[in-house]
């Protein structure tokens, strides 16, 4: 059963991410689209060392930002993370319930057809 739980989570999350990407692309300007595509092209050509270097720089910037943030900003960030985790758990539960309901009705239909 745990494998099903992970599959539901991944499916729901990837669906939501795909929807978000489509929505962003609908409203992006031609300049933004051009920039996005050139970035994708540049990243496709970069070596593993360049990629690791870019990711290390990004991680360092994140650490600097967190080091400079106030207690209030930190609490706000952690609160947002907590809320996001709650929403994810609710989506998992909702997906599991949907799966159980579908299974129930499918079983009922099969049993019902046996007695007719």
GROMACS .gro file of N, CA and C in nm:
model
  348
    1UNK      N    1   0.081  -0.121   0.000
    1UNK     CA    2   0.000   0.000   0.000
    1UNK      C    3   0.085   0.128   0.000
    2UNK      N    4   0.198   0.134   0.070
    2UNK     CA    5   0.277   0.257   0.066
    2UNK      C    6   0.321   0.297  -0.074
    3UNK      N    7   0.346   0.198  -0.163
    3UNK     CA    8   0.388   0.234  -0.298
    3UNK      C    9   0.278   0.312  -0.368
    4UNK      N   10   0.155   0.272  -0.348
    4UNK     CA   11   0.042   0.343  -0.409
    4UNK      C   12   0.038   0.488  -0.358
    5UNK      N   13   0.063   0.505  -0.230
    5UNK     CA   14   0.061   0.638  -0.170
    5UNK      C   15   0.162   0.729  -0.239
    6UNK      N   16   0.283   0.678  -0.261
    6UNK     CA   17   0.385   0.760  -0.327
    6UNK      C   18   0.346   0.792  -0.470
    7UNK      N   19   0.287   0.695  -0.538
    7UNK     CA   20   0.248   0.718  -0.677
    7UNK      C   21   0.142   0.826  -0.686
    8UNK      N   22   0.046   0.823  -0.595
    8UNK     CA   23  -0.059   0.925  -0.594
    8UNK      C   24   0.003   1.061  -0.570
    9UNK      N   25   0.095   1.070  -0.475
    9UNK     CA   26   0.160   1.197  -0.444
    9UNK      C   27   0.235   1.251  -0.565
   10UNK      N   28   0.314   1.165  -0.628
   10UNK     CA   29   0.394   1.208  -0.742
   10UNK      C   30   0.303   1.251  -0.856
   11UNK      N   31   0.199   1.175  -0.883
   11UNK     CA   32   0.109   1.208  -0.993
   11UNK      C   33   0.042   1.343  -0.969
   12UNK      N   34  -0.010   1.363  -0.849
   12UNK     CA   35  -0.079   1.489  -0.818
   12UNK      C   36   0.019   1.606  -0.824
   13UNK      N   37   0.137   1.587  -0.770
   13UNK     CA   38   0.237   1.694  -0.770
   13UNK      C   39   0.281   1.728  -0.911
   14UNK      N   40   0.306   1.628  -0.993
   14UNK     CA   41   0.352   1.655  -1.130
   14UNK      C   42   0.240   1.717  -1.213
   15UNK      N   43   0.117   1.677  -1.187
   15UNK     CA   44   0.003   1.740  -1.256
   15UNK      C   45  -0.007   1.888  -1.223
   16UNK      N   46   0.003   1.918  -1.093
   16UNK     CA   47  -0.005   2.058  -1.050
   16UNK      C   48   0.109   2.140  -1.109
   17UNK      N   49   0.230   2.083  -1.110
   17UNK     CA   50   0.346   2.153  -1.165
   17UNK      C   51   0.328   2.179  -1.314
   18UNK      N   52   0.276   2.080  -1.386
   18UNK     CA   53   0.252   2.097  -1.530
   18UNK      C   54   0.149   2.207  -1.555
   19UNK      N   55   0.046   2.211  -1.473
   19UNK     CA   56  -0.057   2.315  -1.487
   19UNK      C   57   0.004   2.452  -1.463
   20UNK      N   58   0.087   2.463  -1.357
   20UNK     CA   59   0.152   2.591  -1.325
   20UNK      C   60   0.240   2.638  -1.440
   21UNK      N   61   0.317   2.545  -1.499
   21UNK     CA   62   0.405   2.580  -1.611
   21UNK      C   63   0.323   2.630  -1.729
   22UNK      N   64   0.213   2.559  -1.761
   22UNK     CA   65   0.129   2.601  -1.873
   22UNK      C   66   0.071   2.740  -1.849
   23UNK      N   67   0.025   2.765  -1.726
   23UNK     CA   68  -0.032   2.896  -1.694
   23UNK      C   69   0.071   3.007  -1.707
   24UNK      N   70   0.195   2.978  -1.663
   24UNK     CA   71   0.301   3.079  -1.675
   24UNK      C   72   0.331   3.109  -1.821
   25UNK      N   73   0.332   3.005  -1.904
   25UNK     CA   74   0.365   3.024  -2.045
   25UNK      C   75   0.257   3.099  -2.120
   26UNK      N   76   0.134   3.087  -2.076
   26UNK     CA   77   0.025   3.159  -2.143
   26UNK      C   78   0.045   3.309  -2.130
   27UNK      N   79   0.091   3.354  -2.013
   27UNK     CA   80   0.102   3.498  -1.989
   27UNK      C   81   0.241   3.555  -2.016
   28UNK      N   82   0.339   3.471  -2.052
   28UNK     CA   83   0.473   3.524  -2.074
   28UNK      C   84   0.483   3.600  -2.206
   29UNK      N   85   0.567   3.702  -2.205
   29UNK     CA   86   0.587   3.782  -2.326
   29UNK      C   87   0.684   3.710  -2.419
   30UNK      N   88   0.695   3.761  -2.540
   30UNK     CA   89   0.788   3.701  -2.636
   30UNK      C   90   0.933   3.711  -2.586
   31UNK      N   91   0.965   3.823  -2.521
   31UNK     CA   92   1.100   3.842  -2.466
   31UNK      C   93   1.128   3.738  -2.356
   32UNK      N   94   1.031   3.716  -2.268
   32UNK     CA   95   1.048   3.618  -2.161
   32UNK      C   96   1.063   3.477  -2.218
   33UNK      N   97   0.984   3.448  -2.320
   33UNK     CA   98   0.990   3.316  -2.384
   33UNK      C   99   1.128   3.296  -2.447
   34UNK      N  100   1.177   3.397  -2.516
   34UNK     CA  101   1.307   3.389  -2.580
   34UNK      C  102   1.417   3.367  -2.476
   35UNK      N  103   1.409   3.440  -2.364
   35UNK     CA  104   1.507   3.426  -2.257
   35UNK      C  105   1.503   3.285  -2.197
   36UNK      N  106   1.382   3.234  -2.176
   36UNK     CA  107   1.366   3.100  -2.118
   36UNK      C  108   1.426   2.993  -2.210
   37UNK      N  109   1.398   3.005  -2.339
   37UNK     CA  110   1.450   2.906  -2.434
   37UNK      C  111   1.602   2.913  -2.447
   38UNK      N  112   1.657   3.036  -2.446
   38UNK     CA  113   1.803   3.048  -2.457
   38UNK      C  114   1.871   2.993  -2.331
   39UNK      N  115   1.808   3.013  -2.215
   39UNK     CA  116   1.862   2.956  -2.091
   39UNK      C  117   1.861   2.804  -2.097
   40UNK      N  118   1.751   2.748  -2.147
   40UNK     CA  119   1.743   2.602  -2.161
   40UNK      C  120   1.852   2.551  -2.254
   41UNK      N  121   1.873   2.622  -2.363
   41UNK     CA  122   1.975   2.582  -2.461
   41UNK      C  123   2.115   2.589  -2.398
   42UNK      N  124   2.142   2.699  -2.325
   42UNK     CA  125   2.273   2.717  -2.262
   42UNK      C  126   2.298   2.607  -2.158
   43UNK      N  127   2.194   2.574  -2.079
   43UNK     CA  128   2.210   2.471  -1.976
   43UNK      C  129   2.227   2.332  -2.036
   44UNK      N  130   2.169   2.310  -2.152
   44UNK     CA  131   2.185   2.180  -2.219
   44UNK      C  132   2.329   2.159  -2.263
   45UNK      N  133   2.399   2.269  -2.292
   45UNK     CA  134   2.537   2.261  -2.341
   45UNK      C  135   2.641   2.259  -2.229
   46UNK      N  136   2.604   2.300  -2.107
   46UNK     CA  137   2.703   2.312  -2.002
   46UNK      C  138   2.753   2.175  -1.954
   47UNK      N  139   2.876   2.173  -1.908
   47UNK     CA  140   2.937   2.049  -1.859
   47UNK      C  141   2.888   2.024  -1.716
   48UNK      N  142   2.919   1.905  -1.666
   48UNK     CA  143   2.878   1.871  -1.529
   48UNK      C  144   2.945   1.964  -1.428
   49UNK      N  145   3.072   2.000  -1.454
   49UNK     CA  146   3.143   2.091  -1.362
   49UNK      C  147   3.076   2.228  -1.359
   50UNK      N  148   3.037   2.277  -1.478
   50UNK     CA  149   2.970   2.407  -1.484
   50UNK      C  150   2.836   2.402  -1.411
   51UNK      N  151   2.765   2.291  -1.430
   51UNK     CA  152   2.635   2.275  -1.363
   51UNK      C  153   2.654   2.273  -1.212
   52UNK      N  154   2.751   2.195  -1.165
   52UNK     CA  155   2.778   2.188  -1.021
   52UNK      C  156   2.818   2.324  -0.965
   53UNK      N  157   2.897   2.398  -1.042
   53UNK     CA  158   2.940   2.531  -0.999
   53UNK      C  159   2.819   2.624  -0.987
   54UNK      N  160   2.731   2.620  -1.088
   54UNK     CA  161   2.611   2.705  -1.087
   54UNK      C  162   2.522   2.671  -0.967
   55UNK      N  163   2.504   2.542  -0.940
   55UNK     CA  164   2.421   2.500  -0.827
   55UNK      C  165   2.485   2.539  -0.693
   56UNK      N  166   2.619   2.532  -0.686
   56UNK     CA  167   2.688   2.571  -0.563
   56UNK      C  168   2.669   2.720  -0.536
   57UNK      N  169   2.677   2.801  -0.642
   57UNK     CA  170   2.656   2.946  -0.628
   57UNK      C  171   2.514   2.973  -0.580
   58UNK      N  172   2.416   2.901  -0.638
   58UNK     CA  173   2.277   2.919  -0.597
   58UNK      C  174   2.259   2.883  -0.449
   59UNK      N  175   2.321   2.772  -0.406
   59UNK     CA  176   2.311   2.729  -0.267
   59UNK      C  177   2.374   2.832  -0.174
   60UNK      N  178   2.487   2.888  -0.216
   60UNK     CA  179   2.556   2.988  -0.134
   60UNK      C  180   2.470   3.114  -0.120
   61UNK      N  181   2.406   3.156  -0.230
   61UNK     CA  182   2.317   3.272  -0.223
   61UNK      C  183   2.202   3.247  -0.125
   62UNK      N  184   2.147   3.126  -0.129
   62UNK     CA  185   2.038   3.090  -0.038
   62UNK      C  186   2.083   3.096   0.107
   63UNK      N  187   2.205   3.047   0.133
   63UNK     CA  188   2.258   3.051   0.270
   63UNK      C  189   2.279   3.195   0.316
   64UNK      N  190   2.330   3.280   0.226
   64UNK     CA  191   2.350   3.421   0.261
   64UNK      C  192   2.217   3.489   0.292
   65UNK      N  193   2.117   3.460   0.208
   65UNK     CA  194   1.985   3.519   0.229
   65UNK      C  195   1.929   3.478   0.365
   66UNK      N  196   1.942   3.348   0.398
   66UNK     CA  197   1.891   3.300   0.526
   66UNK      C  198   1.970   3.358   0.643
   67UNK      N  199   2.100   3.381   0.624
   67UNK     CA  200   2.182   3.438   0.731
   67UNK      C  201   2.143   3.583   0.758
   68UNK      N  202   2.097   3.653   0.655
   68UNK     CA  203   2.062   3.795   0.669
   68UNK      C  204   1.917   3.818   0.710
   69UNK      N  205   1.834   3.714   0.704
   69UNK     CA  206   1.692   3.736   0.731
   69UNK      C  207   1.665   3.760   0.880
   70UNK      N  208   1.562   3.836   0.908
   70UNK     CA  209   1.524   3.865   1.046
   70UNK      C  210   1.447   3.746   1.103
   71UNK      N  211   1.427   3.749   1.233
   71UNK     CA  212   1.350   3.642   1.299
   71UNK      C  213   1.208   3.635   1.242
   72UNK      N  214   1.151   3.751   1.216
   72UNK     CA  215   1.015   3.756   1.161
   72UNK      C  216   1.010   3.694   1.021
   73UNK      N  217   1.110   3.725   0.939
   73UNK     CA  218   1.117   3.668   0.804
   73UNK      C  219   1.135   3.517   0.810
   74UNK      N  220   1.219   3.472   0.905
   74UNK     CA  221   1.243   3.328   0.920
   74UNK      C  222   1.114   3.258   0.961
   75UNK      N  223   1.043   3.315   1.058
   75UNK     CA  224   0.917   3.255   1.101
   75UNK      C  225   0.816   3.250   0.987
   76UNK      N  226   0.813   3.355   0.908
   76UNK     CA  227   0.721   3.359   0.794
   76UNK      C  228   0.756   3.251   0.693
   77UNK      N  229   0.886   3.235   0.665
   77UNK     CA  230   0.930   3.133   0.570
   77UNK      C  231   0.897   2.993   0.620
   78UNK      N  232   0.923   2.967   0.748
   78UNK     CA  233   0.894   2.835   0.805
   78UNK      C  234   0.744   2.809   0.809
   79UNK      N  235   0.667   2.913   0.835
   79UNK     CA  236   0.521   2.899   0.837
   79UNK      C  237   0.469   2.863   0.698
   80UNK      N  238   0.525   2.926   0.596
   80UNK     CA  239   0.484   2.895   0.459
   80UNK      C  240   0.521   2.751   0.423
   81UNK      N  241   0.639   2.706   0.468
   81UNK     CA  242   0.679   2.567   0.443
   81UNK      C  243   0.583   2.470   0.511
   82UNK      N  244   0.545   2.501   0.633
   82UNK     CA  245   0.452   2.416   0.708
   82UNK      C  246   0.317   2.409   0.639
   83UNK      N  247   0.267   2.524   0.595
   83UNK     CA  248   0.139   2.528   0.525
   83UNK      C  249   0.145   2.446   0.396
   84UNK      N  250   0.255   2.458   0.324
   84UNK     CA  251   0.272   2.383   0.200
   84UNK      C  252   0.272   2.232   0.227
   85UNK      N  253   0.339   2.191   0.335
   85UNK     CA  254   0.343   2.048   0.372
   85UNK      C  255   0.204   1.999   0.408
   86UNK      N  256   0.127   2.081   0.480
   86UNK     CA  257  -0.011   2.043   0.514
   86UNK      C  258  -0.096   2.023   0.389
   87UNK      N  259  -0.082   2.116   0.296
   87UNK     CA  260  -0.158   2.106   0.171
   87UNK      C  261  -0.120   1.981   0.094
   88UNK      N  262   0.011   1.950   0.092
   88UNK     CA  263   0.055   1.828   0.024
   88UNK      C  264  -0.006   1.704   0.087
   89UNK      N  265  -0.005   1.700   0.222
   89UNK     CA  266  -0.064   1.584   0.291
   89UNK      C  267  -0.212   1.572   0.261
   90UNK      N  268  -0.283   1.684   0.259
   90UNK     CA  269  -0.426   1.681   0.226
   90UNK      C  270  -0.448   1.629   0.085
   91UNK      N  271  -0.363   1.671  -0.008
   91UNK     CA  272  -0.375   1.623  -0.146
   91UNK      C  273  -0.351   1.473  -0.155
   92UNK      N  274  -0.256   1.422  -0.076
   92UNK     CA  275  -0.229   1.278  -0.074
   92UNK      C  276  -0.351   1.204  -0.022
   93UNK      N  277  -0.405   1.253   0.090
   93UNK     CA  278  -0.523   1.189   0.149
   93UNK      C  279  -0.639   1.193   0.051
   94UNK      N  280  -0.657   1.307  -0.014
   94UNK     CA  281  -0.765   1.321  -0.111
   94UNK      C  282  -0.747   1.222  -0.226
   95UNK      N  283  -0.624   1.206  -0.273
   95UNK     CA  284  -0.595   1.111  -0.380
   95UNK      C  285  -0.620   0.968  -0.336
   96UNK      N  286  -0.582   0.935  -0.212
   96UNK     CA  287  -0.606   0.800  -0.161
   96UNK      C  288  -0.756   0.774  -0.149
   97UNK      N  289  -0.830   0.873  -0.097
   97UNK     CA  290  -0.975   0.856  -0.084
   97UNK      C  291  -1.039   0.836  -0.220
   98UNK      N  292  -0.994   0.912  -0.318
   98UNK     CA  293  -1.048   0.899  -0.453
   98UNK      C  294  -1.023   0.758  -0.506
   99UNK      N  295  -0.902   0.708  -0.482
   99UNK     CA  296  -0.867   0.573  -0.527
   99UNK      C  297  -0.955   0.468  -0.457
  100UNK      N  298  -0.976   0.484  -0.326
  100UNK     CA  299  -1.058   0.389  -0.251
  100UNK      C  300  -1.203   0.392  -0.299
  101UNK      N  301  -1.254   0.510  -0.328
  101UNK     CA  302  -1.391   0.522  -0.377
  101UNK      C  303  -1.405   0.455  -0.514
  102UNK      N  304  -1.308   0.479  -0.601
  102UNK     CA  305  -1.312   0.415  -0.733
  102UNK      C  306  -1.308   0.263  -0.721
  103UNK      N  307  -1.222   0.213  -0.632
  103UNK     CA  308  -1.211   0.068  -0.612
  103UNK      C  309  -1.342   0.012  -0.558
  104UNK      N  310  -1.403   0.084  -0.463
  104UNK     CA  311  -1.530   0.039  -0.406
  104UNK      C  312  -1.637   0.027  -0.513
  105UNK      N  313  -1.653   0.131  -0.594
  105UNK     CA  314  -1.757   0.128  -0.696
  105UNK      C  315  -1.729   0.024  -0.804
  106UNK      N  316  -1.603   0.005  -0.837
  106UNK     CA  317  -1.568  -0.098  -0.935
  106UNK      C  318  -1.602  -0.236  -0.880
  107UNK      N  319  -1.570  -0.261  -0.753
  107UNK     CA  320  -1.601  -0.390  -0.690
  107UNK      C  321  -1.751  -0.410  -0.683
  108UNK      N  322  -1.823  -0.305  -0.646
  108UNK     CA  323  -1.969  -0.315  -0.634
  108UNK      C  324  -2.031  -0.346  -0.769
  109UNK      N  325  -1.980  -0.283  -0.874
  109UNK     CA  326  -2.033  -0.306  -1.008
  109UNK      C  327  -2.011  -0.452  -1.049
  110UNK      N  328  -1.892  -0.504  -1.020
  110UNK     CA  329  -1.862  -0.644  -1.055
  110UNK      C  330  -1.954  -0.738  -0.977
  111UNK      N  331  -1.966  -0.715  -0.846
  111UNK     CA  332  -2.053  -0.801  -0.765
  111UNK      C  333  -2.197  -0.791  -0.810
  112UNK      N  334  -2.242  -0.672  -0.840
  112UNK     CA  335  -2.380  -0.651  -0.882
  112UNK      C  336  -2.408  -0.727  -1.011
  113UNK      N  337  -2.312  -0.724  -1.105
  113UNK     CA  338  -2.332  -0.793  -1.233
  113UNK      C  339  -2.334  -0.945  -1.215
  114UNK      N  340  -2.273  -0.997  -1.110
  114UNK     CA  341  -2.275  -1.141  -1.085
  114UNK      C  342  -2.413  -1.189  -1.041
  115UNK      N  343  -2.488  -1.101  -0.976
  115UNK     CA  344  -2.618  -1.140  -0.922
  115UNK      C  345  -2.734  -1.106  -1.014
  116UNK      N  346  -2.707  -1.053  -1.129
  116UNK     CA  347  -2.816  -1.021  -1.223
  116UNK      C  348  -2.835  -1.133  -1.322
   0.00000   0.00000   0.00000
